[in-house]
mmCIF file of N, CA, C and O in Angstrom:
data_model
loop_
_atom_site.group_PDB
_atom_site.id
_atom_site.type_symbol
_atom_site.label_atom_id
_atom_site.label_comp_id
_atom_site.label_asym_id
_atom_site.label_seq_id
_atom_site.Cartn_x
_atom_site.Cartn_y
_atom_site.Cartn_z
ATOM 1 N N MET A 1 91.756 95.941 83.471
ATOM 2 C CA MET A 1 91.764 96.417 84.177
ATOM 3 C C MET A 1 92.304 98.283 84.126
ATOM 4 O O MET A 1 93.509 98.157 83.271
ATOM 5 N N CYS A 2 91.369 99.221 84.412
ATOM 6 C CA CYS A 2 91.839 100.334 83.937
ATOM 7 C C CYS A 2 92.220 101.151 85.285
ATOM 8 O O CYS A 2 91.187 101.065 86.255
ATOM 9 N N ASN A 3 93.248 101.876 85.481
ATOM 10 C CA ASN A 3 93.808 102.438 86.409
ATOM 11 C C ASN A 3 93.779 104.132 86.615
ATOM 12 O O ASN A 3 94.552 104.199 85.577
ATOM 13 N N LEU A 4 92.793 104.610 86.965
ATOM 14 C CA LEU A 4 92.946 106.310 87.007
ATOM 15 C C LEU A 4 93.343 106.982 88.253
ATOM 16 O O LEU A 4 92.864 106.788 89.050
ATOM 17 N N ALA A 5 94.774 107.440 87.562
ATOM 18 C CA ALA A 5 95.034 108.399 89.103
ATOM 19 C C ALA A 5 94.241 109.695 88.733
ATOM 20 O O ALA A 5 94.713 110.204 88.168
ATOM 21 N N LEU A 6 93.473 110.109 89.804
ATOM 22 C CA LEU A 6 92.755 111.368 89.144
ATOM 23 C C LEU A 6 92.902 112.451 90.257
ATOM 24 O O LEU A 6 92.926 112.310 91.493
ATOM 25 N N ALA A 7 92.338 113.828 89.687
ATOM 26 C CA ALA A 7 92.825 115.086 90.810
ATOM 27 C C ALA A 7 91.039 115.167 91.043
ATOM 28 O O ALA A 7 90.115 114.616 90.975
ATOM 29 N N VAL A 8 91.052 116.147 92.130
ATOM 30 C CA VAL A 8 89.813 116.788 92.493
ATOM 31 C C VAL A 8 88.379 116.659 91.222
ATOM 32 O O VAL A 8 87.309 116.188 91.900
ATOM 33 N N CYS A 9 88.731 116.664 89.687
ATOM 34 C CA CYS A 9 87.369 117.075 89.325
ATOM 35 C C CYS A 9 87.103 116.210 88.694
ATOM 36 O O CYS A 9 87.728 115.597 87.698
ATOM 37 N N PHE A 10 86.257 115.370 89.035
ATOM 38 C CA PHE A 10 86.100 113.768 88.674
ATOM 39 C C PHE A 10 84.549 114.008 87.729
ATOM 40 O O PHE A 10 84.179 114.599 88.333
ATOM 41 N N PRO A 11 84.295 113.349 86.753
ATOM 42 C CA PRO A 11 83.093 113.161 86.050
ATOM 43 C C PRO A 11 81.995 112.564 87.342
ATOM 44 O O PRO A 11 82.374 111.677 87.979
ATOM 45 N N THR A 12 80.906 112.913 87.212
ATOM 46 C CA THR A 12 79.802 112.368 88.183
ATOM 47 C C THR A 12 79.443 110.937 87.174
ATOM 48 O O THR A 12 78.468 110.236 87.451
ATOM 49 N N ASN A 13 78.942 111.534 85.756
ATOM 50 C CA ASN A 13 78.436 110.630 84.578
ATOM 51 C C ASN A 13 79.672 110.232 83.932
ATOM 52 O O ASN A 13 79.884 110.949 83.038
ATOM 53 N N PHE A 14 80.063 108.891 83.250
ATOM 54 C CA PHE A 14 81.116 108.820 82.432
ATOM 55 C C PHE A 14 80.827 107.243 81.971
ATOM 56 O O PHE A 14 80.208 106.312 82.884
ATOM 57 N N THR A 15 81.460 106.975 80.853
ATOM 58 C CA THR A 15 81.377 105.310 80.245
ATOM 59 C C THR A 15 82.932 105.462 79.813
ATOM 60 O O THR A 15 83.395 106.468 79.249
ATOM 61 N N LEU A 16 83.514 104.156 80.151
ATOM 62 C CA LEU A 16 84.681 103.457 79.821
ATOM 63 C C LEU A 16 84.552 103.511 78.222
ATOM 64 O O LEU A 16 83.954 102.559 78.068
ATOM 65 N N GLN A 17 85.377 103.819 77.684
ATOM 66 C CA GLN A 17 84.963 102.987 76.020
ATOM 67 C C GLN A 17 86.385 102.839 75.274
ATOM 68 O O GLN A 17 87.760 102.957 75.939
ATOM 69 N N SER A 18 86.415 102.059 74.648
ATOM 70 C CA SER A 18 87.692 101.491 73.806
ATOM 71 C C SER A 18 87.524 101.654 71.874
ATOM 72 O O SER A 18 86.306 101.647 71.596
ATOM 73 N N SER A 19 88.170 101.787 71.441
ATOM 74 C CA SER A 19 88.524 101.617 69.923
ATOM 75 C C SER A 19 89.558 100.798 69.663
ATOM 76 O O SER A 19 90.714 101.067 70.027
ATOM 77 N N THR A 20 89.753 100.576 67.824
ATOM 78 C CA THR A 20 90.736 100.241 67.180
ATOM 79 C C THR A 20 91.217 101.239 66.505
ATOM 80 O O THR A 20 92.728 101.010 66.244
ATOM 81 N N ASP A 21 90.572 102.103 65.969
ATOM 82 C CA ASP A 21 91.444 103.122 65.269
ATOM 83 C C ASP A 21 91.127 105.065 65.261
ATOM 84 O O ASP A 21 91.580 105.375 65.107
ATOM 85 N N GLY A 22 90.703 105.115 67.137
ATOM 86 C CA GLY A 22 90.819 106.523 67.347
ATOM 87 C C GLY A 22 89.253 106.896 66.419
ATOM 88 O O GLY A 22 89.439 108.541 66.994
ATOM 89 N N VAL A 23 88.735 106.521 66.448
ATOM 90 C CA VAL A 23 87.899 106.812 65.296
ATOM 91 C C VAL A 23 86.169 106.412 65.506
ATOM 92 O O VAL A 23 85.552 107.270 65.947
ATOM 93 N N ASN A 24 86.275 105.019 65.551
ATOM 94 C CA ASN A 24 84.548 104.736 66.171
ATOM 95 C C ASN A 24 85.118 104.044 67.610
ATOM 96 O O ASN A 24 86.229 103.420 67.824
ATOM 97 N N TRP A 25 84.075 104.216 68.560
ATOM 98 C CA TRP A 25 84.422 104.162 69.682
ATOM 99 C C TRP A 25 82.706 103.477 70.068
ATOM 100 O O TRP A 25 81.937 103.444 69.596
ATOM 101 N N SER A 26 83.331 102.556 70.945
ATOM 102 C CA SER A 26 82.353 101.227 71.835
ATOM 103 C C SER A 26 82.430 101.180 73.041
ATOM 104 O O SER A 26 83.441 101.685 74.001
ATOM 105 N N ASN A 27 81.094 101.362 74.138
ATOM 106 C CA ASN A 27 81.495 101.733 75.345
ATOM 107 C C ASN A 27 81.824 99.945 75.671
ATOM 108 O O ASN A 27 81.105 99.132 75.066
ATOM 109 N N ILE A 28 82.681 99.952 76.736
ATOM 110 C CA ILE A 28 82.947 98.890 77.563
ATOM 111 C C ILE A 28 81.997 98.112 78.453
ATOM 112 O O ILE A 28 81.542 98.888 79.264
ATOM 113 N N PRO A 29 81.327 97.310 77.996
ATOM 114 C CA PRO A 29 80.468 96.531 78.934
ATOM 115 C C PRO A 29 80.662 96.375 80.215
ATOM 116 O O PRO A 29 81.506 96.335 80.685
ATOM 117 N N GLY A 30 79.609 96.878 81.080
ATOM 118 C CA GLY A 30 79.856 97.038 82.649
ATOM 119 C C GLY A 30 80.409 98.466 82.812
ATOM 120 O O GLY A 30 80.565 98.295 84.124
ATOM 121 N N GLN A 31 80.943 99.400 81.922
ATOM 122 C CA GLN A 31 81.886 100.637 82.676
ATOM 123 C C GLN A 31 80.975 101.751 82.092
ATOM 124 O O GLN A 31 81.915 102.580 81.981
ATOM 125 N N SER A 32 79.645 101.855 82.464
ATOM 126 C CA SER A 32 78.984 103.022 82.972
ATOM 127 C C SER A 32 78.682 103.434 83.911
ATOM 128 O O SER A 32 77.831 102.662 84.688
ATOM 129 N N TYR A 33 78.979 104.586 84.501
ATOM 130 C CA TYR A 33 78.582 105.217 85.747
ATOM 131 C C TYR A 33 77.654 106.401 85.964
ATOM 132 O O TYR A 33 77.487 107.437 85.166
ATOM 133 N N THR A 34 76.774 106.241 86.733
ATOM 134 C CA THR A 34 75.772 107.765 87.194
ATOM 135 C C THR A 34 76.063 108.008 88.586
ATOM 136 O O THR A 34 76.026 107.060 89.209
ATOM 137 N N GLY A 35 76.476 109.129 88.685
ATOM 138 C CA GLY A 35 76.219 109.764 90.296
ATOM 139 C C GLY A 35 77.244 109.062 90.931
ATOM 140 O O GLY A 35 77.337 108.758 92.003
ATOM 141 N N TYR A 36 78.306 108.751 90.016
ATOM 142 C CA TYR A 36 79.791 108.481 90.793
ATOM 143 C C TYR A 36 80.304 109.292 91.596
ATOM 144 O O TYR A 36 80.743 110.204 91.422
ATOM 145 N N ALA A 37 80.547 108.725 92.728
ATOM 146 C CA ALA A 37 81.373 110.007 93.864
ATOM 147 C C ALA A 37 82.668 110.091 93.846
ATOM 148 O O ALA A 37 83.161 109.686 93.485
ATOM 149 N N ASN A 38 82.714 111.446 93.619
ATOM 150 C CA ASN A 38 84.455 112.345 93.737
ATOM 151 C C ASN A 38 85.258 111.298 94.283
ATOM 152 O O ASN A 38 85.151 111.643 95.908
ATOM 153 N N PRO A 39 86.373 111.107 93.898
ATOM 154 C CA PRO A 39 87.204 110.342 94.851
ATOM 155 C C PRO A 39 88.240 111.180 95.234
ATOM 156 O O PRO A 39 88.822 110.550 96.044
ATOM 157 N N GLY A 40 88.400 112.190 94.719
ATOM 158 C CA GLY A 40 89.521 113.427 95.367
ATOM 159 C C GLY A 40 90.254 112.742 94.790
ATOM 160 O O GLY A 40 90.813 112.947 93.202
ATOM 161 N N ASN A 41 91.956 112.743 94.889
ATOM 162 C CA ASN A 41 92.702 112.384 94.815
ATOM 163 C C ASN A 41 93.755 111.101 94.643
ATOM 164 O O ASN A 41 94.264 110.758 94.320
ATOM 165 N N ASN A 42 92.283 109.974 95.020
ATOM 166 C CA ASN A 42 92.628 109.024 95.218
ATOM 167 C C ASN A 42 92.193 107.826 93.903
ATOM 168 O O ASN A 42 91.612 108.459 92.909
ATOM 169 N N THR A 43 93.483 107.022 93.582
ATOM 170 C CA THR A 43 93.183 106.143 92.585
ATOM 171 C C THR A 43 91.875 105.349 92.749
ATOM 172 O O THR A 43 91.560 104.607 93.316
ATOM 173 N N GLN A 44 91.539 105.484 91.196
ATOM 174 C CA GLN A 44 90.305 104.690 90.784
ATOM 175 C C GLN A 44 90.535 103.452 89.952
ATOM 176 O O GLN A 44 91.708 103.561 88.984
ATOM 177 N N SER A 45 90.199 102.159 90.353
ATOM 178 C CA SER A 45 90.601 101.107 89.655
ATOM 179 C C SER A 45 88.730 100.781 88.744
ATOM 180 O O SER A 45 88.252 100.318 89.944
ATOM 181 N N PHE A 46 89.061 100.294 87.369
ATOM 182 C CA PHE A 46 87.942 99.556 86.885
ATOM 183 C C PHE A 46 88.124 98.142 86.317
ATOM 184 O O PHE A 46 89.126 98.361 85.234
ATOM 185 N N THR A 47 87.686 97.188 86.502
ATOM 186 C CA THR A 47 87.781 96.619 86.407
ATOM 187 C C THR A 47 87.261 95.497 84.923
ATOM 188 O O THR A 47 85.877 95.701 85.051
ATOM 189 N N PHE A 48 87.620 95.140 83.937
ATOM 190 C CA PHE A 48 86.301 95.128 82.779
ATOM 191 C C PHE A 48 86.233 93.295 82.978
ATOM 192 O O PHE A 48 87.172 92.899 83.447
ATOM 193 N N SER A 49 84.919 92.858 83.177
ATOM 194 C CA SER A 49 84.419 91.846 82.917
ATOM 195 C C SER A 49 84.614 90.592 81.743
ATOM 196 O O SER A 49 84.768 89.446 82.040
ATOM 197 N N SER A 50 85.292 91.351 80.648
ATOM 198 C CA SER A 50 85.201 90.064 79.480
ATOM 199 C C SER A 50 86.834 91.128 78.610
ATOM 200 O O SER A 50 86.584 92.274 78.757
ATOM 201 N N PRO A 51 87.347 90.127 78.137
ATOM 202 C CA PRO A 51 88.318 90.821 77.337
ATOM 203 C C PRO A 51 87.992 92.051 76.389
ATOM 204 O O PRO A 51 86.726 92.130 76.176
ATOM 205 N N VAL A 52 88.668 92.988 76.210
ATOM 206 C CA VAL A 52 88.742 93.803 75.342
ATOM 207 C C VAL A 52 89.702 94.518 74.595
ATOM 208 O O VAL A 52 90.648 94.522 74.610
ATOM 209 N N GLN A 53 89.527 94.442 72.979
ATOM 210 C CA GLN A 53 90.719 94.421 72.036
ATOM 211 C C GLN A 53 90.524 95.667 71.783
ATOM 212 O O GLN A 53 89.226 96.296 70.981
ATOM 213 N N ALA A 54 91.423 96.618 71.752
ATOM 214 C CA ALA A 54 91.310 98.261 71.100
ATOM 215 C C ALA A 54 93.294 98.626 71.515
ATOM 216 O O ALA A 54 93.905 97.615 72.099
ATOM 217 N N GLN A 55 92.735 99.425 70.742
ATOM 218 C CA GLN A 55 94.502 100.190 70.889
ATOM 219 C C GLN A 55 93.854 101.298 71.243
ATOM 220 O O GLN A 55 94.729 102.233 71.811
ATOM 221 N N TYR A 56 93.156 102.362 71.504
ATOM 222 C CA TYR A 56 93.016 103.411 71.977
ATOM 223 C C TYR A 56 91.741 103.183 73.555
ATOM 224 O O TYR A 56 90.753 101.880 73.443
ATOM 225 N N VAL A 57 91.805 103.449 74.681
ATOM 226 C CA VAL A 57 90.711 103.538 76.099
ATOM 227 C C VAL A 57 90.158 105.220 76.121
ATOM 228 O O VAL A 57 91.839 105.915 76.452
ATOM 229 N N ARG A 58 89.403 105.639 76.319
ATOM 230 C CA ARG A 58 89.171 106.876 76.926
ATOM 231 C C ARG A 58 88.055 107.102 77.599
ATOM 232 O O ARG A 58 87.313 105.958 77.823
ATOM 233 N N VAL A 59 88.048 108.060 78.415
ATOM 234 C CA VAL A 59 86.641 108.448 79.532
ATOM 235 C C VAL A 59 85.852 109.160 78.785
ATOM 236 O O VAL A 59 86.234 109.934 78.288
ATOM 237 N N TYR A 60 84.851 109.070 78.934
ATOM 238 C CA TYR A 60 83.623 109.740 77.868
ATOM 239 C C TYR A 60 82.606 109.985 78.743
ATOM 240 O O TYR A 60 82.114 109.191 79.390
ATOM 241 N N ALA A 61 83.018 111.646 79.474
ATOM 242 C CA ALA A 61 82.187 112.461 80.399
ATOM 243 C C ALA A 61 80.945 112.614 80.006
ATOM 244 O O ALA A 61 80.947 113.299 79.088
ATOM 245 N N THR A 62 80.163 112.856 80.748
ATOM 246 C CA THR A 62 78.801 113.540 80.311
ATOM 247 C C THR A 62 77.956 114.583 81.165
ATOM 248 O O THR A 62 77.664 115.002 80.816
ATOM 249 N N GLN A 63 78.962 114.471 82.021
ATOM 250 C CA GLN A 63 78.693 115.325 83.570
ATOM 251 C C GLN A 63 79.542 115.244 84.256
ATOM 252 O O GLN A 63 80.003 114.299 84.880
ATOM 253 N N LEU A 64 80.201 116.232 84.628
ATOM 254 C CA LEU A 64 81.444 117.063 85.520
ATOM 255 C C LEU A 64 80.799 117.387 86.722
ATOM 256 O O LEU A 64 79.457 117.808 86.773
ATOM 257 N N THR A 65 81.670 117.171 87.630
ATOM 258 C CA THR A 65 81.784 117.906 88.639
ATOM 259 C C THR A 65 82.140 119.051 89.078
ATOM 260 O O THR A 65 83.349 119.633 88.409
ATOM 261 N N ALA A 66 81.576 120.208 90.014
ATOM 262 C CA ALA A 66 82.372 121.510 89.925
ATOM 263 C C ALA A 66 83.567 121.672 91.009
ATOM 264 O O ALA A 66 83.425 121.172 91.669
ATOM 265 N N ASP A 67 84.440 122.951 90.873
ATOM 266 C CA ASP A 67 85.573 123.182 91.912
ATOM 267 C C ASP A 67 85.009 124.161 92.327
ATOM 268 O O ASP A 67 83.845 124.436 92.661
ATOM 269 N N SER A 68 85.495 124.246 93.603
ATOM 270 C CA SER A 68 85.062 125.180 94.628
ATOM 271 C C SER A 68 84.415 126.759 94.195
ATOM 272 O O SER A 68 83.896 127.671 94.921
ATOM 273 N N TYR A 69 84.880 126.529 93.268
ATOM 274 C CA TYR A 69 84.492 127.779 92.561
ATOM 275 C C TYR A 69 83.465 127.968 90.876
ATOM 276 O O TYR A 69 83.199 129.085 90.784
ATOM 277 N N GLY A 70 82.921 127.085 91.006
ATOM 278 C CA GLY A 70 82.068 126.819 89.927
ATOM 279 C C GLY A 70 82.628 126.472 88.964
ATOM 280 O O GLY A 70 81.780 126.279 87.658
ATOM 281 N N ASN A 71 83.377 125.914 88.702
ATOM 282 C CA ASN A 71 83.972 126.033 87.143
ATOM 283 C C ASN A 71 83.865 124.397 86.987
ATOM 284 O O ASN A 71 84.118 123.757 88.000
ATOM 285 N N TYR A 72 83.744 124.001 85.679
ATOM 286 C CA TYR A 72 83.701 122.493 85.732
ATOM 287 C C TYR A 72 85.069 121.795 84.275
ATOM 288 O O TYR A 72 85.426 122.574 83.469
ATOM 289 N N TYR A 73 85.446 121.109 85.406
ATOM 290 C CA TYR A 73 86.651 120.020 84.703
ATOM 291 C C TYR A 73 86.791 118.989 85.200
ATOM 292 O O TYR A 73 86.290 118.249 85.337
ATOM 293 N N LEU A 74 87.740 118.465 84.495
ATOM 294 C CA LEU A 74 87.344 116.972 84.147
ATOM 295 C C LEU A 74 89.666 116.712 84.226
ATOM 296 O O LEU A 74 90.300 117.376 83.120
ATOM 297 N N GLN A 75 90.128 116.708 85.124
ATOM 298 C CA GLN A 75 91.379 116.289 85.778
ATOM 299 C C GLN A 75 91.942 114.769 86.042
ATOM 300 O O GLN A 75 91.180 114.288 86.740
ATOM 301 N N MET A 76 92.948 114.628 84.991
ATOM 302 C CA MET A 76 93.508 113.138 84.882
ATOM 303 C C MET A 76 94.922 113.776 85.138
ATOM 304 O O MET A 76 95.685 113.748 84.290
ATOM 305 N N ALA A 77 95.614 113.347 85.960
ATOM 306 C CA ALA A 77 97.071 113.037 86.414
ATOM 307 C C ALA A 77 97.611 111.908 85.255
ATOM 308 O O ALA A 77 98.887 111.799 84.723
ATOM 309 N N GLN A 78 97.021 110.630 85.394
ATOM 310 C CA GLN A 78 97.404 109.591 84.730
ATOM 311 C C GLN A 78 96.154 108.463 84.468
ATOM 312 O O GLN A 78 95.346 108.361 85.055
ATOM 313 N N MET A 79 96.407 107.735 83.288
ATOM 314 C CA MET A 79 95.676 106.445 83.341
ATOM 315 C C MET A 79 96.617 105.679 82.233
ATOM 316 O O MET A 79 97.244 105.433 81.518
ATOM 317 N N ALA A 80 96.073 104.326 83.228
ATOM 318 C CA ALA A 80 96.796 102.723 82.565
ATOM 319 C C ALA A 80 95.893 101.988 82.657
ATOM 320 O O ALA A 80 95.423 101.658 83.035
ATOM 321 N N VAL A 81 96.223 101.542 81.397
ATOM 322 C CA VAL A 81 95.630 99.720 81.071
ATOM 323 C C VAL A 81 96.552 98.907 81.480
ATOM 324 O O VAL A 81 97.317 98.644 81.090
ATOM 325 N N LYS A 82 95.992 98.168 82.509
ATOM 326 C CA LYS A 82 97.118 96.762 82.656
ATOM 327 C C LYS A 82 96.108 95.306 82.491
ATOM 328 O O LYS A 82 95.049 95.389 82.632
ATOM 329 N N GLN A 83 97.042 94.540 81.680
ATOM 330 C CA GLN A 83 96.560 93.504 81.373
ATOM 331 C C GLN A 83 97.003 92.687 82.032
ATOM 332 O O GLN A 83 97.958 92.586 82.629
ATOM 333 N N THR A 84 96.261 91.529 82.212
ATOM 334 C CA THR A 84 96.832 89.796 83.085
ATOM 335 C C THR A 84 96.778 89.043 81.921
ATOM 336 O O THR A 84 96.303 89.186 81.088
ATOM 337 N N LEU A 85 97.432 88.395 82.283
ATOM 338 C CA LEU A 85 97.936 87.036 80.961
ATOM 339 C C LEU A 85 96.554 86.486 80.894
ATOM 340 O O LEU A 85 95.995 85.548 81.744
ATOM 341 N N PRO A 86 96.650 85.632 79.852
ATOM 342 C CA PRO A 86 97.101 86.152 78.640
ATOM 343 C C PRO A 86 97.305 87.347 77.780
ATOM 344 O O PRO A 86 96.012 87.690 77.477
ATOM 345 N N PHE A 87 98.021 87.825 77.192
ATOM 346 C CA PHE A 87 97.745 88.832 76.352
ATOM 347 C C PHE A 87 98.740 89.173 75.417
ATOM 348 O O PHE A 87 100.222 88.570 75.725
ATOM 349 N N THR A 88 98.423 89.960 74.420
ATOM 350 C CA THR A 88 99.777 90.573 73.420
ATOM 351 C C THR A 88 99.478 92.057 73.400
ATOM 352 O O THR A 88 98.332 92.297 73.215
ATOM 353 N N ALA A 89 100.640 92.434 73.821
ATOM 354 C CA ALA A 89 100.345 94.252 73.494
ATOM 355 C C ALA A 89 101.546 94.362 72.237
ATOM 356 O O ALA A 89 102.432 94.098 72.126
ATOM 357 N N THR A 90 101.506 95.702 71.846
ATOM 358 C CA THR A 90 102.027 96.110 70.877
ATOM 359 C C THR A 90 102.131 97.430 71.104
ATOM 360 O O THR A 90 101.167 98.092 71.895
ATOM 361 N N ALA A 91 103.154 98.468 70.329
ATOM 362 C CA ALA A 91 103.131 99.893 70.490
ATOM 363 C C ALA A 91 103.648 100.280 69.521
ATOM 364 O O ALA A 91 104.328 99.302 68.307
ATOM 365 N N SER A 92 103.377 101.516 68.796
ATOM 366 C CA SER A 92 104.054 101.840 68.329
ATOM 367 C C SER A 92 104.415 103.712 68.290
ATOM 368 O O SER A 92 103.345 104.090 68.952
ATOM 369 N N SER A 93 105.300 104.338 67.238
ATOM 370 C CA SER A 93 105.207 105.703 67.717
ATOM 371 C C SER A 93 104.529 106.528 66.557
ATOM 372 O O SER A 93 104.030 106.046 65.522
#
C-alpha cells in the first residue's frame, strides 16, 4: 500500500512505478490512473494487488492539474510505503 499525503496540485493522469536500482522503472500492475479527481489536501492510499519488490517507488505524472493562476505543479507533502506481513525491509544511507 502506498499512502500519499498530497497538496492541492495533484496529477490528473499518473502511474505508480517501482525500481530496484533507480534507473530501470516498471509500472506497478493496476496502478495507472486517468482523469483522477484532485483530492485537495486529503491523504490518498493505493493498495497493490500483488507484492512489489522494489527499492524505489515513484509517481510518474503524465498530466498535471493547474492551480488557480494557471500554473502546473506536482506537490507532495509525504509519501510512505506501508508493508503488510510477511515482509523484509532493509535500509541504507
